[in-house]
Every structure is written in structure tokens, then in C-alpha cells.
Coordinates of C-alpha atoms in Angstrom, one line a residue:
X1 CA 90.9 62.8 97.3
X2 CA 93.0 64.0 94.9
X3 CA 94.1 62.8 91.0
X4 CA 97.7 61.4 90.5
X5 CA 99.7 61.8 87.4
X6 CA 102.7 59.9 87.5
X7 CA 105.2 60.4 84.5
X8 CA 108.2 58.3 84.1
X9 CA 111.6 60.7 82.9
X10 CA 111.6 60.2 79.1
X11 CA 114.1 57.7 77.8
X12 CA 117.9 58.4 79.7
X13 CA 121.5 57.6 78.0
X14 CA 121.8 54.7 80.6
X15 CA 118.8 53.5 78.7
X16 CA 120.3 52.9 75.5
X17 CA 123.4 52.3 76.8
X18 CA 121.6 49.2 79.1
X19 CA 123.0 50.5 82.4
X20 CA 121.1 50.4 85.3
X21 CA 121.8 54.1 86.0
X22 CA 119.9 53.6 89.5
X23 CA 121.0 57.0 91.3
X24 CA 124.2 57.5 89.8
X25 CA 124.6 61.5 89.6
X26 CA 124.3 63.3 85.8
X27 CA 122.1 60.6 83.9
X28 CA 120.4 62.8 81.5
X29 CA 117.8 62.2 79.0
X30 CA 119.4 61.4 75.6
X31 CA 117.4 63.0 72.3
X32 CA 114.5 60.9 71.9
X33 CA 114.0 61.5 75.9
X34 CA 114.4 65.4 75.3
X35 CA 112.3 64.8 72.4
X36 CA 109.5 63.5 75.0
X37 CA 109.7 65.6 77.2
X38 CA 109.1 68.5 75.0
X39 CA 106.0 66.6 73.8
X40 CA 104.7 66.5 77.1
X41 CA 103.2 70.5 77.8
X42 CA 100.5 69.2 74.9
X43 CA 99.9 66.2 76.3
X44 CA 99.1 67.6 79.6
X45 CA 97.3 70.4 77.9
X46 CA 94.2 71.5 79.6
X47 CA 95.0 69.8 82.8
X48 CA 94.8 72.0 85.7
X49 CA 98.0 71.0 88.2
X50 CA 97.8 72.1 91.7
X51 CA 101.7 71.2 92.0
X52 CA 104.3 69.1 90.3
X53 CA 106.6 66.8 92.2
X54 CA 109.6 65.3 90.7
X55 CA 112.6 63.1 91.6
X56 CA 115.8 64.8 92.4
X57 CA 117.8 63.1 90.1
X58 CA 118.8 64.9 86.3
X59 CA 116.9 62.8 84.1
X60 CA 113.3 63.7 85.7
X61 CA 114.2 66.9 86.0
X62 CA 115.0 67.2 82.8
X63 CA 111.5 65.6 81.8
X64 CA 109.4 68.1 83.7
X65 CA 111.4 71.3 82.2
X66 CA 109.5 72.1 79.1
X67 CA 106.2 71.6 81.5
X68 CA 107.4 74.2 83.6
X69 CA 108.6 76.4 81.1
X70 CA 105.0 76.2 79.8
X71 CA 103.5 77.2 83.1
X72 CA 105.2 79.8 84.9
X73 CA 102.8 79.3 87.9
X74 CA 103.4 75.6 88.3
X75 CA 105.1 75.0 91.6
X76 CA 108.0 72.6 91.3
X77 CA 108.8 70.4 94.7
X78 CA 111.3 68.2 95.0
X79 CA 111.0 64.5 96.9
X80 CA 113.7 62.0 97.7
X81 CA 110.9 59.4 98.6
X82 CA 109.9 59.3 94.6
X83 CA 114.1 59.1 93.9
X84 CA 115.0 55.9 92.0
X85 CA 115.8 52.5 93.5
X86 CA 119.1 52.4 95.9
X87 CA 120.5 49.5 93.6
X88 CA 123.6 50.1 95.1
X89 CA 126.6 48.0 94.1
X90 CA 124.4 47.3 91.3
X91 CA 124.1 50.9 90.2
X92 CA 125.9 52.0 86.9
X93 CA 126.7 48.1 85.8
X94 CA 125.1 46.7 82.6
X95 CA 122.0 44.8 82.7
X96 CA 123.0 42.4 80.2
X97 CA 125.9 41.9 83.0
X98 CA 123.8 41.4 86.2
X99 CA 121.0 39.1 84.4
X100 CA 123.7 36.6 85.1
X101 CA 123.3 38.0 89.1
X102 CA 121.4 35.1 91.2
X103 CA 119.9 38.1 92.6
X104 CA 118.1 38.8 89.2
X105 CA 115.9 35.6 89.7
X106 CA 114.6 37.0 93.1
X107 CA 114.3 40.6 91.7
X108 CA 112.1 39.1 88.9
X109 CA 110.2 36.0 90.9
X110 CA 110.3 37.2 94.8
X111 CA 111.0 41.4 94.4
X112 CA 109.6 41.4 98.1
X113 CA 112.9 38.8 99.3
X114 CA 115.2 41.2 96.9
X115 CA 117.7 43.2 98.9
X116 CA 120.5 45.3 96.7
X117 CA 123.8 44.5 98.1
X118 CA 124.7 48.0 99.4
X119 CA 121.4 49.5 98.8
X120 CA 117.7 48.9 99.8
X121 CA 115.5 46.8 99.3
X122 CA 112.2 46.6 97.2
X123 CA 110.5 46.9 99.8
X124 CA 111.6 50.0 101.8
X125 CA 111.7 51.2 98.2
X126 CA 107.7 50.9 97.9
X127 CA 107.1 52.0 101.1
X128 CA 108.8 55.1 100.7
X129 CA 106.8 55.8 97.8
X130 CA 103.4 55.0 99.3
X131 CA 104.3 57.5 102.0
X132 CA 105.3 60.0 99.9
X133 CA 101.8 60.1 97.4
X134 CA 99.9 59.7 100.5
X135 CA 101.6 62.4 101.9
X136 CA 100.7 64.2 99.0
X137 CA 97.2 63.3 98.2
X138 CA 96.5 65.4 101.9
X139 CA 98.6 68.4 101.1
X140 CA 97.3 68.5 97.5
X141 CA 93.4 68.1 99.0
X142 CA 94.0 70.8 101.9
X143 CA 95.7 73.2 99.6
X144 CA 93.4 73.0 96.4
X145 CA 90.7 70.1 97.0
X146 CA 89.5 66.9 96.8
X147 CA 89.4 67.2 93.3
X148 CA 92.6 68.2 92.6
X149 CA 95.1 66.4 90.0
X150 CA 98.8 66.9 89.9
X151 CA 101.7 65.1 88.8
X152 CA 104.5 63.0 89.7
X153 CA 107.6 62.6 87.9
X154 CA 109.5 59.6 89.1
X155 CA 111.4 55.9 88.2
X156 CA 109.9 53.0 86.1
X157 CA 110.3 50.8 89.1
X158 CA 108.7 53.4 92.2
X159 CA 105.3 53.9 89.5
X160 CA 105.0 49.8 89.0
X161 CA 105.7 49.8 92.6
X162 CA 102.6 52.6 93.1
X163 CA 100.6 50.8 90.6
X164 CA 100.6 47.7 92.9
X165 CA 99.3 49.4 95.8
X166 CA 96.8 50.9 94.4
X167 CA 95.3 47.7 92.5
X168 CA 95.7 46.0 95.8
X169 CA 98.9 43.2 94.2
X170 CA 101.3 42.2 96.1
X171 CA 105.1 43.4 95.6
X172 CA 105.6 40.1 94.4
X173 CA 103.5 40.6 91.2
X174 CA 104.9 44.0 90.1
X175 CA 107.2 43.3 87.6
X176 CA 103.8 42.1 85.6
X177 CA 103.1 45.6 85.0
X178 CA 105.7 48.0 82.3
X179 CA 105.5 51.2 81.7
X180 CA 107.2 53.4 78.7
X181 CA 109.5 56.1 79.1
X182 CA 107.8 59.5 79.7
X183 CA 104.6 57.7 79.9
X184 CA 101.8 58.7 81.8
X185 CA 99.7 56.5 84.7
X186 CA 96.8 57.8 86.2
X187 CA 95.8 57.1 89.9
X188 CA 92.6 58.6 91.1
X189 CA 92.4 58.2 94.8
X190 CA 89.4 58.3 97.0
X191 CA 88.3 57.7 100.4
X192 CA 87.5 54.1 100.1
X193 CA 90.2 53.0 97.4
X194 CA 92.0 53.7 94.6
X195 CA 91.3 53.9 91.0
X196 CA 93.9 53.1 87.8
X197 CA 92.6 55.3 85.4
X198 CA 95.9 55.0 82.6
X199 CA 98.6 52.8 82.8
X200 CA 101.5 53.4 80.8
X201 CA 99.9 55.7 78.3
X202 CA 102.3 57.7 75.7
X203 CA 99.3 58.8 73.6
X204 CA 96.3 61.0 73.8
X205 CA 95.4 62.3 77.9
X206 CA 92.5 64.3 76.7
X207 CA 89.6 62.7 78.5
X208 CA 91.7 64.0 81.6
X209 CA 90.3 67.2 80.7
X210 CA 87.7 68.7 83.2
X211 CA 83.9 69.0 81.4
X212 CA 82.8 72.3 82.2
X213 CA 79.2 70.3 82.9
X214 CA 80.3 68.7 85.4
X215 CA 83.1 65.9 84.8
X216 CA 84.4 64.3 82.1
X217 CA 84.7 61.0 81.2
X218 CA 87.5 59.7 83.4
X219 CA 86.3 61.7 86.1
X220 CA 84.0 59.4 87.7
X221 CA 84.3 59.0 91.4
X222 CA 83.4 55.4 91.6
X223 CA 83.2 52.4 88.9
X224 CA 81.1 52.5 86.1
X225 CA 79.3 50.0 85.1
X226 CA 79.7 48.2 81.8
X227 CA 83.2 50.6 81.7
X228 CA 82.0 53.4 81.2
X229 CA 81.8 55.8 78.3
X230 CA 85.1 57.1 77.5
X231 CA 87.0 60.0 75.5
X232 CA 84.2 62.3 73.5

């Protein structure tokens, strides 16, 4: 089965403004985001993509241009099941606001209980996700095969969410697990489970690069023992 990459949007003005943007229309990234993004075609250089699949909203959007811009042939898809959390009545308020929110306990101790007033819950957030990468995994590995890697560009909390289910966590442990804006996580899927290859990485992807002899280092297809050898 296929290779995920899933790439947070790069660092939004509801960011530094502490907002929980959420799906509030014409977030976009602010410089250091833009700054990111345009970091990521080198990043990602070398990395065959079958297809890129992004969020609808502005600020991932936003993220993946300078990757399409460096590859005319990269097909661009669109999926509402990788949009961000429905927060709701909670959308566009400040964090530092809603940390006083006696649903911010839940959110952080029991996201599985949490419900946004006016929105969805944590779960039926996760859910949607799941379906949509599994959804994808089969496209991706009918279209271009099981070896196939492409990308995801999505919301801090759908990738933790994502990163759960593929290490086997429950929702309830989630919010253990951070990732960076316009960082990259790497899912490797097969047919008996999943493999987290990068969590959270903003640095170097090169040992994602394909060995012409046969595989690279992060291309193994099952666990290596002792951890295996790593980046050349």
C-alpha cells in the first residue's frame, strides 16, 4: 500500500494572532508561513508524488502552491474530509479566551467526550479523516502502485488525529503528539499495519528518496531490527 505525506499549512495569521481560525473563510498564511511553504519544493525534492491532496481552506492551499508551481504535472485534488475541525461557536475566538472554556479540560483530557457546541465532535472529525486516507491509499495503489507516496496537506489536529490511528492510540491520547507548522509526517501503510516513518519533521526528507538499488533507507516494508540504518 501506498506512502503518506501529510504536511501541516505553514504558520497562518490566526496563528500569531492566537485565534482558533477553525474553518473561518480567508485565513492565510502570514510571512514566515509563505516563507515555508516556499521552502517546501526542496524539501520534497526527489520525491516522486502520484497526487497531492489538500484541504479546501486558504491557508493549505496556500502551502501547497510553490509545490505545484514546481511541478506542473502534479495533480491537485481537493477533500473536505482532510478540512479542519468544525469548532464551531468556538471558531475565530482567542485561545487564550476559551482556555477558560470547561470544554478545554475535556478537549485536552477526554478529546473522545469533546463535542464543539455548534460543530462536531473529535470524533466524527477523526473518522472523517481515516476514511478519507484510506480512501486514498486504494485510489493512489490502483492508479500508480503499491509503492506509491503522495501527500496530504491538512490541519494540526486531523494529522495528530491520523497519527493515532496509525500507531494504534486511542483518541484520548492524541493531544500527546505536536506537530510544527508546515511540517512533514510520514505514514507508510501496508497490508497488515501502518508504519510512522516522520513525525513532525521541518528538516531534512532526503532518506524519502527512492535508491535506484532497490529502496532506501526508510523504505523498508516491515520493522527493522535494531532500527535500522537510516539517511546515507
Amino acid at each position: 500500500m501506498p506512502t503518506l505525506i501529510l504536511v501541516r499549512h505553514g504558520r497562518s495569521t490566526a496563528n500569531t494572532a492566537g485565534v482558533l481560525a477553525g474553518r473561518t473563510p480567508a485565513v492565510a498564511l502570514d510571512e514566515r508561513g509563505a516563507a515555508q511553504a516556499a521552502a517546501l519544493p526542496a524539501r520534497l525534492a526527489g520525491i516522486p508524488l502520484a497526487v497531492a491532496v489538500t484541504s479546501p481552506l486558504q491557508r493549505c492551499r496556500e502551502t501547497l502552491g510553490p509545490l505545484v508551481d514546481a511541478r506542473p504535472g502534479l495533480r491537485l485534488e481537493n477533500d473536505e474530509r482532510i478540512t479542519e475541525c468544525d469548532y464551531g461557536d468556538w471558531s475565530g475566538r482567542k485561545l487564550g479566551e476559551l482556555a477558560d472554556e470547561p470544554l478545554m479540560e475535556v478537549v485536552q483530557q477526554h478529546p473522545s467526550a469533546a463535542g464543539f457546541p455548534g460543530g462536531e465532535s473529535m470524533r466524527e472529525m477523526q473518522a472523517r479523516a481515516v476514511a478519507a486516507v484510506r480512501d486514498w491509499n486504494a485510489r493512489v495503489e490502483e492508479t500508480s502502485g503499491a509503492e506509491a507516496t503522495y501527500l496530504m496537506c491538512s490541519h494540526g489536529d486531523i494529522i495528530k488525529s491520523l497519527v493515532a490511528d496509525a500507531l494504534g492510540m486511542h483518541l484520548d491520547l492524541f493531544q500527546r503528539i505536536s506537530v510544527e507548522p508546515c511540517s512533514v509526517t510520514v505514514i507508510r501503510y501496508t497490508r497488515l499495519r501502518p508504519y510512522l516513518v516522520r513525525l513532525g519533521d521541518t528538516g531534512d526528507l532526503a532518506s524519502l528518496v527512492p535508491r535506484e538499488e532497490g529502496g532506501g533507507a526508510g523504505s523498508e516494508r516491515d520493522a527493522a531490527i535494531g532500527g535500522g540504518a537510516g539517511a546515507a
